[in-house]
Tab-separated table of C-alpha atoms in Angstrom:
chain	number	residue	atom	x	y	z
A	91	MET	CA	-14.366	-7.657	20.537
A	92	HIS	CA	-15.841	-7.828	17.038
A	93	LYS	CA	-17.688	-11.133	16.614
A	94	VAL	CA	-16.400	-13.484	13.916
A	95	LEU	CA	-19.295	-15.043	11.975
A	96	THR	CA	-19.352	-18.447	10.349
A	97	ALA	CA	-20.105	-18.689	6.625
A	98	GLU	CA	-23.707	-19.703	7.382
A	99	GLU	CA	-24.181	-16.886	9.905
A	100	ARG	CA	-22.724	-14.426	7.397
A	101	TYR	CA	-25.165	-15.622	4.722
A	102	THR	CA	-28.107	-15.208	7.091
A	103	GLN	CA	-26.930	-11.744	8.121
A	104	MET	CA	-26.539	-10.553	4.514
A	105	THR	CA	-29.863	-11.906	3.267
A	106	GLU	CA	-32.174	-11.273	6.240
A	107	THR	CA	-30.981	-8.224	8.243
A	108	PRO	CA	-33.054	-5.067	7.537
A	109	ILE	CA	-31.380	-3.130	4.741
A	110	PRO	CA	-30.782	0.267	6.421
A	111	ARG	CA	-29.156	-1.366	9.453
A	112	LEU	CA	-27.145	-3.837	7.363
A	113	VAL	CA	-25.816	-1.260	4.894
A	114	THR	CA	-24.988	1.194	7.670
A	115	THR	CA	-23.199	-1.488	9.689
A	116	LEU	CA	-21.058	-2.425	6.693
A	117	ALA	CA	-20.631	1.142	5.440
A	118	VAL	CA	-19.361	2.783	8.643
A	119	PRO	CA	-16.034	0.875	8.664
A	120	THR	CA	-15.526	1.420	4.924
A	121	VAL	CA	-16.325	5.139	5.164
A	122	ILE	CA	-13.849	5.460	8.034
A	123	SER	CA	-11.130	3.562	6.167
A	124	MET	CA	-11.709	5.532	2.955
A	125	LEU	CA	-11.622	8.845	4.818
A	126	ILE	CA	-8.433	7.880	6.630
A	127	THR	CA	-6.888	6.912	3.290
A	128	ALA	CA	-7.964	10.251	1.824
A	129	VAL	CA	-6.627	12.129	4.856
A	130	TYR	CA	-3.184	10.595	4.554
A	131	ASN	CA	-3.197	11.338	0.815
A	132	LEU	CA	-3.973	14.923	1.790
A	133	ALA	CA	-1.346	14.791	4.547
A	134	ASP	CA	1.471	14.408	2.012
A	135	THR	CA	0.150	17.426	0.098
A	136	PHE	CA	-0.301	19.429	3.302
A	137	PHE	CA	3.109	18.773	4.871
A	138	VAL	CA	5.030	18.956	1.583
A	139	GLY	CA	3.439	22.350	0.984
A	140	LYS	CA	5.059	23.559	4.221
A	141	ILE	CA	8.600	22.902	2.954
A	142	SER	CA	10.273	26.327	3.096
A	143	LEU	CA	12.243	26.018	-0.137
A	144	GLY	CA	10.383	24.842	-3.236
A	145	GLY	CA	7.046	24.232	-1.482
A	146	THR	CA	4.960	25.014	-4.567
A	147	SER	CA	7.083	22.773	-6.811
A	148	ALA	CA	7.041	20.003	-4.199
A	149	THR	CA	3.243	20.240	-3.960
A	150	GLY	CA	3.108	19.943	-7.738
A	151	ALA	CA	5.363	16.873	-7.525
A	152	VAL	CA	2.863	15.137	-5.237
A	153	GLY	CA	0.190	15.785	-7.875
A	154	VAL	CA	2.410	14.471	-10.660
A	155	VAL	CA	3.266	11.250	-8.798
A	156	PHE	CA	-0.368	10.818	-7.785
A	157	SER	CA	-1.062	9.618	-11.321
A	158	LEU	CA	1.552	6.894	-10.788
A	159	MET	CA	-0.169	5.865	-7.572
A	160	ALA	CA	-3.418	5.739	-9.531
A	161	ILE	CA	-1.819	3.144	-11.837
A	162	ILE	CA	-0.947	0.996	-8.802
A	163	GLN	CA	-4.498	1.459	-7.554
A	164	ALA	CA	-5.803	0.466	-10.992
A	165	ILE	CA	-4.002	-2.874	-10.715
A	166	GLY	CA	-5.200	-3.433	-7.149
A	167	PHE	CA	-8.786	-2.352	-7.703
A	168	THR	CA	-9.150	-4.283	-10.963
A	169	LEU	CA	-8.116	-7.550	-9.341
A	170	GLY	CA	-9.648	-6.682	-5.953
A	171	MET	CA	-13.056	-5.556	-7.199
A	172	GLY	CA	-13.172	-8.343	-9.784
A	173	SER	CA	-12.296	-10.946	-7.151
A	174	GLY	CA	-14.555	-9.415	-4.522
A	175	ASN	CA	-17.635	-9.189	-6.752
A	176	TYR	CA	-17.135	-12.791	-7.845
A	177	ILE	CA	-16.545	-13.969	-4.258
A	178	SER	CA	-19.704	-12.291	-2.926
A	179	ARG	CA	-21.841	-14.002	-5.581
A	180	LEU	CA	-20.143	-17.376	-4.925
A	181	LEU	CA	-20.771	-17.028	-1.194
A	182	GLY	CA	-24.388	-16.135	-1.966
A	183	GLU	CA	-24.509	-19.439	-3.878
A	184	LYS	CA	-22.678	-21.165	-0.939
A	185	ASN	CA	-19.717	-22.195	-3.142
A	186	GLN	CA	-16.833	-21.816	-0.651
A	187	SER	CA	-14.142	-23.804	-2.501
A	188	ALA	CA	-14.482	-21.755	-5.701
A	189	ALA	CA	-14.367	-18.529	-3.661
A	190	GLU	CA	-11.040	-19.588	-2.087
A	191	LYS	CA	-9.465	-20.093	-5.529
A	192	VAL	CA	-10.700	-16.694	-6.695
A	193	ALA	CA	-9.237	-14.963	-3.615
A	194	ALA	CA	-5.786	-16.544	-3.977
A	195	THR	CA	-5.652	-15.919	-7.716
A	196	GLY	CA	-6.512	-12.225	-7.344
A	197	PHE	CA	-3.992	-11.694	-4.531
A	198	PHE	CA	-0.937	-13.357	-6.062
A	199	THR	CA	-1.616	-11.877	-9.501
A	200	ALA	CA	-1.582	-8.391	-7.944
A	201	CYS	CA	1.804	-9.107	-6.340
A	202	LEU	CA	3.281	-10.170	-9.698
A	203	ALA	CA	1.785	-7.228	-11.597
A	204	GLY	CA	3.074	-4.780	-8.974
A	205	PHE	CA	6.587	-6.226	-9.201
A	206	PHE	CA	6.555	-5.788	-12.986
A	207	LEU	CA	5.548	-2.129	-12.565
A	208	THR	CA	8.371	-1.597	-10.040
A	209	LEU	CA	10.952	-2.997	-12.425
A	210	CYS	CA	9.794	-1.021	-15.482
A	211	GLY	CA	9.251	2.208	-13.528
A	212	ILE	CA	12.675	2.331	-11.873
A	213	LEU	CA	14.464	1.505	-15.134
A	214	CYS	CA	12.679	4.404	-16.894
A	215	LEU	CA	12.219	6.799	-13.979
A	216	GLU	CA	13.015	10.224	-15.502
A	217	PRO	CA	11.158	9.704	-18.818
A	218	LEU	CA	8.217	8.367	-16.813
A	219	ILE	CA	8.075	11.463	-14.569
A	220	LEU	CA	8.245	13.807	-17.563
A	221	LEU	CA	5.471	11.824	-19.224
A	222	LEU	CA	3.350	12.283	-16.093
A	223	GLY	CA	3.476	16.053	-16.607
A	224	ALA	CA	6.377	17.350	-14.492
A	225	THR	CA	8.005	20.680	-15.288
A	226	GLU	CA	11.792	21.034	-15.072
A	227	THR	CA	11.477	22.581	-11.607
A	228	ILE	CA	9.080	19.874	-10.385
A	229	LEU	CA	11.126	16.997	-11.887
A	230	PRO	CA	13.749	16.503	-9.103
A	231	TYR	CA	11.077	16.475	-6.385
A	232	ALA	CA	8.869	14.092	-8.357
A	233	LYS	CA	11.753	11.663	-9.022
A	234	ASP	CA	12.566	11.458	-5.308
A	235	TYR	CA	8.930	10.846	-4.418
A	236	ALA	CA	8.221	8.346	-7.223
A	237	PHE	CA	11.252	6.141	-6.534
A	238	TYR	CA	9.949	5.058	-3.124
A	239	ILE	CA	6.378	4.668	-4.378
A	240	LEU	CA	7.568	2.330	-7.119
A	241	LEU	CA	9.447	0.158	-4.614
A	242	ALA	CA	6.181	-0.339	-2.731
A	243	ALA	CA	4.049	-1.165	-5.804
A	244	PRO	CA	3.793	-4.979	-5.256
A	245	TYR	CA	2.419	-4.846	-1.730
A	246	MET	CA	0.387	-1.678	-2.358
A	247	ALA	CA	-1.470	-3.402	-5.213
A	248	ALA	CA	-1.912	-6.580	-3.162
A	249	ALA	CA	-3.272	-4.586	-0.198
A	250	PHE	CA	-6.118	-3.257	-2.369
A	251	VAL	CA	-7.016	-6.850	-3.245
A	252	LEU	CA	-7.002	-7.950	0.410
A	253	ASN	CA	-9.133	-4.958	1.388
A	254	ASN	CA	-11.767	-5.830	-1.210
A	255	ILE	CA	-11.725	-9.549	-0.416
A	256	LEU	CA	-12.466	-8.788	3.241
A	257	ARG	CA	-15.074	-6.182	2.348
A	258	PHE	CA	-17.038	-8.333	-0.057
A	259	GLN	CA	-17.269	-11.097	2.545
A	260	GLY	CA	-18.972	-8.595	4.836
A	261	ASN	CA	-15.843	-8.206	7.016
A	262	ALA	CA	-15.524	-4.457	6.548
A	263	PHE	CA	-14.485	-3.975	10.184
A	264	TYR	CA	-11.274	-5.976	9.669
A	265	ALA	CA	-10.558	-4.204	6.390
A	266	MET	CA	-10.895	-0.908	8.265
A	267	LEU	CA	-8.318	-1.990	10.864
A	268	GLY	CA	-5.690	-2.534	8.184
A	269	ILE	CA	-6.357	0.603	6.161
A	270	GLY	CA	-6.968	2.788	9.203
A	271	THR	CA	-3.834	1.796	11.083
A	272	GLY	CA	-1.624	2.465	8.072
A	273	GLY	CA	-3.324	5.781	7.402
A	274	ILE	CA	-2.893	7.077	10.946
A	275	LEU	CA	0.735	5.952	10.914
A	276	ASN	CA	1.331	7.889	7.672
A	277	ILE	CA	-0.053	11.076	9.197
A	278	LEU	CA	2.226	10.664	12.236
A	279	LEU	CA	5.350	9.846	10.210
A	280	ASP	CA	5.021	12.667	7.650
A	281	PRO	CA	6.141	15.573	9.898
A	282	ILE	CA	8.814	13.408	11.543
A	283	PHE	CA	10.456	12.346	8.282
A	284	ILE	CA	9.912	15.605	6.367
A	285	PHE	CA	10.944	18.110	9.050
A	286	GLN	CA	12.560	16.473	12.082
A	287	LEU	CA	14.759	14.159	10.005
A	288	ASP	CA	15.071	16.864	7.299
A	289	MET	CA	14.281	14.413	4.479
A	290	GLY	CA	11.939	16.774	2.611
A	291	ILE	CA	9.755	15.157	-0.040
A	292	LYS	CA	11.709	11.886	0.285
A	293	GLY	CA	10.412	11.744	3.850
A	294	ALA	CA	6.816	12.067	2.637
A	295	ALA	CA	7.336	9.177	0.226
A	296	LEU	CA	9.051	7.016	2.840
A	297	ALA	CA	6.231	7.668	5.317
A	298	THR	CA	3.722	6.581	2.683
A	299	VAL	CA	5.441	3.325	1.723
A	300	LEU	CA	6.114	2.297	5.339
A	301	SER	CA	2.507	2.930	6.330
A	302	GLN	CA	1.302	1.004	3.258
A	303	LEU	CA	3.513	-1.928	4.305
A	304	VAL	CA	1.929	-1.902	7.757
A	305	SER	CA	-1.557	-1.836	6.175
A	306	PHE	CA	-0.682	-4.748	3.899
A	307	THR	CA	0.646	-6.833	6.810
A	308	ILE	CA	-2.417	-6.207	8.972
A	309	LEU	CA	-4.824	-6.961	6.120
A	310	LEU	CA	-3.034	-10.223	5.342
A	311	ILE	CA	-3.222	-11.263	9.014
A	312	GLN	CA	-6.923	-10.347	9.142
A	313	CYS	CA	-7.618	-12.489	6.063
A	314	GLN	CA	-5.843	-15.466	7.620
A	315	LYS	CA	-7.514	-15.081	11.017
A	316	HIS	CA	-10.936	-13.586	10.457
A	317	GLY	CA	-11.711	-13.958	6.773
A	318	THR	CA	-14.225	-16.570	5.726
A	319	ILE	CA	-11.702	-17.183	2.944
A	320	PRO	CA	-7.992	-17.416	3.872
A	321	ILE	CA	-5.272	-16.713	1.308
A	322	ARG	CA	-3.464	-19.958	0.429
A	323	LEU	CA	-0.765	-20.379	-2.233
A	324	HIS	CA	-2.064	-23.819	-3.255
A	325	ASN	CA	-5.357	-22.184	-4.291
A	326	PHE	CA	-3.548	-19.924	-6.785
A	327	THR	CA	-4.517	-21.029	-10.279
A	328	PHE	CA	-4.145	-19.888	-13.870
A	329	ASP	CA	-7.656	-21.110	-14.649
A	330	LYS	CA	-8.959	-19.185	-17.662
A	331	THR	CA	-12.534	-19.111	-16.396
A	332	ILE	CA	-11.516	-17.587	-13.058
A	333	TYR	CA	-9.289	-14.989	-14.720
A	334	SER	CA	-11.970	-14.158	-17.263
A	335	THR	CA	-14.612	-13.610	-14.580
A	336	ILE	CA	-12.253	-11.608	-12.340
A	337	LEU	CA	-11.182	-9.372	-15.207
A	338	ARG	CA	-14.733	-8.869	-16.503
A	339	GLY	CA	-15.835	-7.845	-13.016
A	340	GLY	CA	-12.753	-5.687	-12.510
A	341	VAL	CA	-12.658	-3.971	-15.894
A	342	PRO	CA	-14.902	-1.075	-14.790
A	343	SER	CA	-12.513	-0.445	-11.880
A	344	PHE	CA	-9.564	-0.656	-14.265
A	345	TYR	CA	-11.138	1.922	-16.554
A	346	ARG	CA	-12.022	4.169	-13.630
A	347	GLN	CA	-8.604	4.006	-11.947
A	348	SER	CA	-6.409	4.009	-15.052
A	349	LEU	CA	-8.399	6.862	-16.546
A	350	SER	CA	-7.978	8.718	-13.261
A	351	SER	CA	-4.226	8.403	-13.801
A	352	ILE	CA	-4.437	9.522	-17.441
A	353	ALA	CA	-6.771	12.368	-16.490
A	354	THR	CA	-4.323	13.574	-13.828
A	355	ILE	CA	-1.492	13.474	-16.364
A	356	CYS	CA	-3.563	15.482	-18.854
A	357	LEU	CA	-4.625	17.901	-16.119
A	358	ASN	CA	-0.959	18.466	-15.228
A	359	HIS	CA	-0.104	19.045	-18.885
A	360	GLY	CA	-3.112	21.363	-19.250
A	361	ALA	CA	-2.000	23.424	-16.248
A	362	LYS	CA	1.705	23.280	-17.163
A	363	PRO	CA	1.742	26.398	-19.443
A	364	PHE	CA	0.460	28.455	-16.514
A	365	GLY	CA	3.351	27.503	-14.211
A	366	ASP	CA	3.961	25.535	-11.030
A	367	PRO	CA	1.229	27.459	-9.111
A	368	ALA	CA	-1.389	26.190	-11.575
A	369	ILE	CA	-0.270	22.572	-11.146
A	370	ALA	CA	-0.138	23.015	-7.356
A	371	ALA	CA	-3.628	24.584	-7.282
A	372	MET	CA	-5.213	21.805	-9.352
A	373	THR	CA	-3.378	19.188	-7.267
A	374	ILE	CA	-4.965	20.560	-4.100
A	375	VAL	CA	-8.433	20.777	-5.692
A	376	THR	CA	-8.152	17.214	-7.030
A	377	LYS	CA	-7.081	15.900	-3.624
A	378	MET	CA	-9.955	17.729	-1.884
A	379	PHE	CA	-12.554	16.213	-4.197
A	380	MET	CA	-10.976	12.814	-3.803
A	381	PHE	CA	-11.420	13.273	-0.067
A	382	ALA	CA	-15.124	14.090	-0.510
A	383	LEU	CA	-15.611	11.313	-3.065
A	384	SER	CA	-13.944	8.810	-0.723
A	385	ALA	CA	-16.814	9.226	1.753
A	386	LEU	CA	-19.278	8.376	-1.018
A	387	LEU	CA	-17.177	5.442	-2.218
A	388	GLY	CA	-16.900	4.134	1.332
A	389	PHE	CA	-20.667	4.270	1.753
A	390	GLY	CA	-21.166	2.607	-1.616
A	391	GLN	CA	-18.731	-0.127	-0.648
A	392	GLY	CA	-21.071	-0.943	2.234
A	393	PHE	CA	-23.757	-1.469	-0.405
A	394	GLN	CA	-21.747	-3.786	-2.682
A	395	PRO	CA	-21.521	-6.932	-0.500
A	396	VAL	CA	-25.233	-6.563	0.323
A	397	CYS	CA	-25.964	-6.266	-3.384
A	398	GLY	CA	-23.698	-9.194	-4.368
A	399	PHE	CA	-24.916	-11.612	-1.702
A	400	ASN	CA	-28.598	-10.911	-2.352
A	401	TYR	CA	-28.254	-10.915	-6.123
A	402	GLY	CA	-26.503	-14.293	-5.887
A	403	ALA	CA	-29.286	-15.521	-3.572
A	404	LYS	CA	-31.910	-14.181	-6.054
A	405	LYS	CA	-33.363	-11.749	-3.496
A	406	TYR	CA	-33.835	-8.922	-5.996
A	407	SER	CA	-36.207	-6.856	-3.866
A	408	ARG	CA	-33.430	-6.443	-1.276
A	409	VAL	CA	-31.008	-5.349	-4.008
A	410	LEU	CA	-33.459	-2.616	-5.068
A	411	GLU	CA	-34.146	-1.521	-1.509
A	412	ALA	CA	-30.437	-1.256	-0.772
A	413	PHE	CA	-29.776	0.776	-3.929
A	414	TRP	CA	-32.481	3.362	-3.229
A	415	PHE	CA	-31.460	3.707	0.407
A	416	CYS	CA	-27.832	4.325	-0.570
A	417	LEU	CA	-28.684	6.747	-3.374
A	418	LYS	CA	-30.754	8.953	-1.069
A	419	VAL	CA	-28.027	9.045	1.598
A	420	ALA	CA	-25.328	9.691	-1.029
A	421	ALA	CA	-27.230	12.585	-2.636
A	422	VAL	CA	-27.693	14.354	0.704
A	423	MET	CA	-24.060	13.701	1.667
A	424	LEU	CA	-22.624	15.233	-1.507
A	425	LEU	CA	-25.003	18.179	-1.436
A	426	VAL	CA	-23.846	19.132	2.073
A	427	LEU	CA	-20.153	18.651	1.243
A	428	SER	CA	-20.492	20.705	-1.961
A	429	LEU	CA	-22.195	23.542	-0.107
A	430	LEU	CA	-19.411	23.640	2.485
A	431	GLY	CA	-16.733	23.467	-0.214
A	432	PHE	CA	-18.292	26.348	-2.135
A	433	ILE	CA	-18.553	28.596	0.920
A	434	PHE	CA	-15.099	27.890	2.354
A	435	ALA	CA	-13.082	27.422	-0.871
A	436	PRO	CA	-10.447	30.157	-0.191
A	437	ASP	CA	-9.986	28.956	3.411
A	438	ILE	CA	-9.444	25.395	2.198
A	439	MET	CA	-6.784	26.522	-0.273
A	440	ARG	CA	-4.988	28.583	2.404
A	441	LEU	CA	-4.562	25.452	4.512
A	442	PHE	CA	-2.171	24.109	1.888
A	443	ARG	CA	-0.431	27.147	0.356
A	444	ALA	CA	-1.142	30.216	2.515
A	445	GLU	CA	1.992	31.960	1.159
A	446	ASP	CA	1.047	31.733	-2.525
A	447	LEU	CA	-1.883	33.987	-3.463
A	448	THR	CA	-1.861	32.755	-7.069
A	449	VAL	CA	-2.418	29.168	-5.939
A	450	ILE	CA	-5.264	30.302	-3.650
A	451	GLU	CA	-6.985	32.313	-6.378
A	452	MET	CA	-6.721	29.637	-9.079
A	453	GLY	CA	-7.725	26.830	-6.730
A	454	SER	CA	-10.679	28.632	-5.133
A	455	PHE	CA	-12.389	29.198	-8.487
A	456	ALA	CA	-11.788	25.593	-9.622
A	457	LEU	CA	-13.054	24.202	-6.321
A	458	ARG	CA	-16.241	26.292	-6.425
A	459	ALA	CA	-16.940	25.397	-10.046
A	460	GLN	CA	-16.672	21.698	-9.291
A	461	CYS	CA	-18.900	21.997	-6.215
A	462	LEU	CA	-21.762	23.051	-8.505
A	463	THR	CA	-21.821	19.679	-10.295
A	464	PHE	CA	-20.369	17.352	-7.650
A	465	PRO	CA	-23.767	16.184	-6.254
A	466	PHE	CA	-24.402	14.520	-9.645
A	467	MET	CA	-21.772	11.956	-8.674
A	468	SER	CA	-24.160	10.329	-6.186
A	469	LEU	CA	-26.148	8.712	-9.013
A	470	VAL	CA	-23.082	8.039	-11.175
A	471	VAL	CA	-21.152	6.221	-8.429
A	472	MET	CA	-24.067	4.253	-6.973
A	473	ALA	CA	-25.270	3.163	-10.425
A	474	ASN	CA	-21.753	2.089	-11.343
A	475	MET	CA	-21.411	0.032	-8.150
A	476	LEU	CA	-24.773	-1.644	-8.740
A	477	LEU	CA	-23.962	-2.503	-12.354
A	478	GLN	CA	-20.495	-3.830	-11.534
A	479	THR	CA	-21.667	-5.959	-8.608
A	480	ILE	CA	-24.561	-7.661	-10.439
A	481	GLY	CA	-22.376	-8.434	-13.456
A	482	LYS	CA	-23.660	-5.790	-15.907
A	483	ASN	CA	-20.099	-5.274	-17.051
A	484	LYS	CA	-20.758	-3.490	-20.362
A	485	GLU	CA	-22.924	-0.821	-18.751
A	486	ALA	CA	-20.570	-0.514	-15.766
A	487	SER	CA	-17.602	-0.155	-18.104
A	488	LEU	CA	-19.346	2.579	-20.081
A	489	LEU	CA	-19.996	4.576	-16.919
A	490	ALA	CA	-16.459	3.968	-15.664
A	491	LEU	CA	-15.088	5.212	-18.996
A	492	SER	CA	-17.301	8.277	-19.112
A	493	ARG	CA	-16.277	10.708	-16.381
A	494	GLN	CA	-12.479	10.732	-16.625
A	495	GLY	CA	-12.214	9.265	-20.109
A	496	LEU	CA	-14.848	9.882	-22.755
A	497	PHE	CA	-15.680	13.362	-21.495
A	498	PHE	CA	-12.901	14.782	-19.321
A	499	LEU	CA	-10.007	13.957	-21.653
A	500	PRO	CA	-11.397	15.734	-24.748
A	501	VAL	CA	-12.432	18.743	-22.653
A	502	ILE	CA	-9.055	19.133	-20.891
A	503	LEU	CA	-7.187	18.684	-24.174
A	504	ILE	CA	-9.292	21.242	-26.096
A	505	LEU	CA	-10.749	23.845	-23.722
A	506	PRO	CA	-7.489	25.369	-22.354
A	507	HIS	CA	-6.477	26.302	-25.916
A	508	TYR	CA	-9.513	28.603	-26.082
A	509	LEU	CA	-10.099	29.657	-22.466
A	510	ASP	CA	-6.559	29.402	-21.029
A	511	MET	CA	-6.546	28.582	-17.284
A	512	LEU	CA	-10.346	28.936	-17.143
A	513	GLY	CA	-10.549	25.930	-19.470
A	514	VAL	CA	-8.475	23.879	-17.007
A	515	GLN	CA	-10.681	24.940	-14.095
A	516	LEU	CA	-13.979	24.152	-15.873
A	517	SER	CA	-12.984	20.804	-17.426
A	518	GLN	CA	-14.050	18.527	-14.561
A	519	PRO	CA	-17.433	20.222	-13.894
A	520	ILE	CA	-18.314	19.965	-17.595
A	521	ALA	CA	-17.299	16.285	-17.693
A	522	ASP	CA	-19.323	15.536	-14.537
A	523	SER	CA	-22.467	17.109	-15.993
A	524	ILE	CA	-22.284	15.072	-19.202
A	525	THR	CA	-21.542	11.866	-17.270
A	526	PHE	CA	-24.699	12.345	-15.202
A	527	CYS	CA	-26.740	12.623	-18.415
A	528	VAL	CA	-25.306	9.273	-19.574
A	529	ALA	CA	-25.760	7.524	-16.210
A	530	LEU	CA	-29.421	8.454	-15.739
A	531	PRO	CA	-31.006	6.415	-18.600
A	532	ILE	CA	-28.696	3.432	-17.942
A	533	ALA	CA	-29.681	3.371	-14.260
A	534	VAL	CA	-33.394	3.682	-15.075
A	535	LYS	CA	-33.207	0.728	-17.518
A	536	VAL	CA	-31.375	-1.609	-15.123
A	537	LEU	CA	-33.586	-0.686	-12.171
A	538	HIS	CA	-36.633	-1.475	-14.309
A	539	GLU	CA	-35.186	-4.933	-15.062
A	540	LEU	CA	-34.513	-5.537	-11.374
A	541	LYS	CA	-38.059	-4.477	-10.517
A	542	LYS	CA	-39.424	-7.095	-12.909
A	543	GLN	CA	-37.184	-9.765	-11.353
A	544	ALA	CA	-38.346	-8.694	-7.886
A	545	GLN	CA	-41.985	-9.034	-8.962
A	546	GLN	CA	-41.301	-12.551	-10.255
A	547	GLU	CA	-39.563	-13.339	-6.962
A	548	GLU	CA	-42.705	-12.334	-5.050
A	549	VAL	CA	-44.947	-14.462	-7.278
A	550	SER	CA	-42.754	-17.554	-6.893
């Protein structure tokens, strides 16, 4: 049985345990939960691609609606990361009562924001799907899929908040139980609903929303039972200071997630002139890189509570040690994954659309091109997590805006006009390369500041 620590024991663990062991202990559950989440995102794409009639269009529909799911994630991650960062610093300062108010405010705000999205989305469903980049042949599949996803928006957004609240308290194991159980359930339900019950793409959507409901329920129970901070309605407040701090801390996540949605929409529109196979191919490639990136994000999420607690406790040398340890592991991880992706690109594409040679050809080139620059993301992601957790919100926001916003959007909007489908395939690698060039000097500057603070810490 996983031991439940008191607040004081948790503080001691986070500020005194050797960094490699501490980060690894916290990172393993988050890596597992992120990978399971990525697998069940891939599961929808995989099983939908096996539908005998309209498989390519249905696969494209999953990619189109993915941008809608990214909007829900943007709400959840903005409030979850903002709350979690704030909570970890408050716990580092031993301010339990303030942390409880922050947790409740983030959770209930996510529920309300998700309900508003449900209402607006269902009332404007067809225009919304067309705006997301659906073709006429993809539209009916995308509408069926999106309807169920919209119904689940309130508790999906709230689940992201609960996950982050648990994680930033150092309770990654309990966060993993919620996310992991829902993810495994989704994988099991997909073939049952899609094929055995003959529900097609509606079955994929229903499997997703039911599994997300299970995740939400488990996470809420874990917060009430095992969280240092339980969720209580009476702690919900409209305090301007709390909202301001949550939103400042969550803005980088909002930029990152909302721009991911916008980028997916623009990618769909960029691929649209080249037909449903182009949209399907880029959907598969995007999902594969999200799977690889999820491992990095999971590892980085093991770093964030360590960073937040120790920064709040003014133990800057431990913050630096944790950052360098995580960066080295992340760089090796992405290098290995990129090498495997480059070598086995056609085989990966065949897993999803073995019957469509056009999808395989388009996707294989795009996947290999992105593998060449993907290792750069180790520095970009780890620097962004460091900046966001220690409250360097301007720098974190700039990095969050860069990859999918400042650089990808102009490239995907311009390059296909000159290079056709090649422009679509090269857009993300080009954006990743430029983002790395922006992240490097920012990271060097902030690490230099932390080194000075660590030196002062040693003197005092």
